[in-house]
Coordinates of C-alpha atoms in Angstrom, one line a residue:
M14 CA 95.8 108.0 92.6
Q15 CA 95.8 107.0 88.9
A16 CA 95.2 103.1 89.7
R17 CA 92.7 103.7 91.8
T18 CA 90.6 106.2 89.5
A19 CA 91.7 103.5 86.5
L20 CA 89.5 101.2 88.7
K21 CA 86.7 103.8 89.1
M22 CA 87.0 103.8 93.5
S23 CA 87.0 106.6 95.5
Q24 CA 89.3 107.1 98.2
K25 CA 86.3 105.7 100.4
D26 CA 85.7 102.7 98.5
L27 CA 89.8 101.6 99.0
A28 CA 89.5 102.8 102.0
T29 CA 86.9 100.5 103.1
A30 CA 88.5 97.7 101.2
I31 CA 92.0 97.3 102.9
N32 CA 90.6 98.7 106.4
A33 CA 91.5 102.2 106.4
K34 CA 90.0 105.7 107.1
P35 CA 89.4 108.0 103.7
Q36 CA 91.9 110.1 105.1
V37 CA 94.8 108.2 105.0
I38 CA 94.3 107.6 101.5
Q39 CA 93.8 111.5 101.0
E40 CA 97.1 111.8 102.8
Y41 CA 99.1 109.1 101.0
E42 CA 97.7 110.4 97.9
N43 CA 98.3 113.9 98.6
G44 CA 102.0 112.9 100.1
K45 CA 101.3 114.1 103.4
A46 CA 101.7 110.4 104.7
I47 CA 104.2 107.5 103.9
P48 CA 102.4 104.1 104.0
D49 CA 103.9 101.3 106.2
P50 CA 105.0 98.4 104.2
G51 CA 101.7 96.6 105.6
V52 CA 99.3 99.5 103.6
I53 CA 101.5 99.0 100.5
S54 CA 100.8 95.6 100.4
K55 CA 97.0 95.7 100.3
L56 CA 97.0 98.7 98.6
E57 CA 99.0 97.0 95.3
R58 CA 96.3 93.9 96.2
K59 CA 93.4 96.0 95.6
L60 CA 94.8 97.9 93.2
K61 CA 96.5 95.1 91.0
T62 CA 99.6 97.5 90.9
K63 CA 102.9 97.7 92.1
L64 CA 103.5 100.9 94.0
P65 CA 106.9 102.6 95.1
R66 CA 108.2 101.9 98.4
P67 CA 109.3 104.6 100.3
G68 CA 113.3 104.3 101.5
K69 CA 114.6 102.0 98.5
K70 CA 116.5 103.2 95.7
S71 CA 115.9 101.8 92.2
K72 CA 118.7 100.4 90.7
V73 CA 118.8 103.4 87.8
A74 CA 118.6 105.9 90.7
A75 CA 121.5 104.3 92.9
K76 CA 123.6 104.4 89.4
E77 CA 122.7 108.0 88.5
G78 CA 123.6 108.8 92.0
A79 CA 127.0 106.9 91.5
A80 CA 127.9 108.1 88.3
K81 CA 126.9 112.2 89.7
G82 CA 129.9 111.5 92.0
K83 CA 127.9 111.3 95.3
Q84 CA 129.6 109.5 98.1
Q85 CA 127.6 106.5 99.7
T86 CA 127.7 106.9 103.1
T87 CA 128.5 103.0 104.7
L88 CA 128.4 102.0 108.3
T89 CA 131.4 100.2 110.3
R90 CA 131.4 97.8 112.8
G91 CA 131.8 99.6 116.7
G92 CA 131.3 102.5 118.2
P93 CA 132.7 105.4 119.8
P94 CA 135.6 104.5 122.4
K95 CA 134.9 102.9 125.8
R96 CA 135.2 105.1 128.9
R97 CA 137.5 103.7 131.4

């Protein structure tokens, strides 16, 4: 929202620029929806700034989590045993 208002754009202007509905921009700004990577890229180009990507932890956040003793889950190969 700060990047949009700094460029003096309304939600409707931004939505039109990235070919989306104004309601979608409103939901993103209010945290009610998470944009997909394609929409994030469009927003970054139009707003001329980098935006946080959902689901990715920054290196700092990962280090803080490790420092607090949180276990990281890892995936292993294989699955449940096969039935005979």
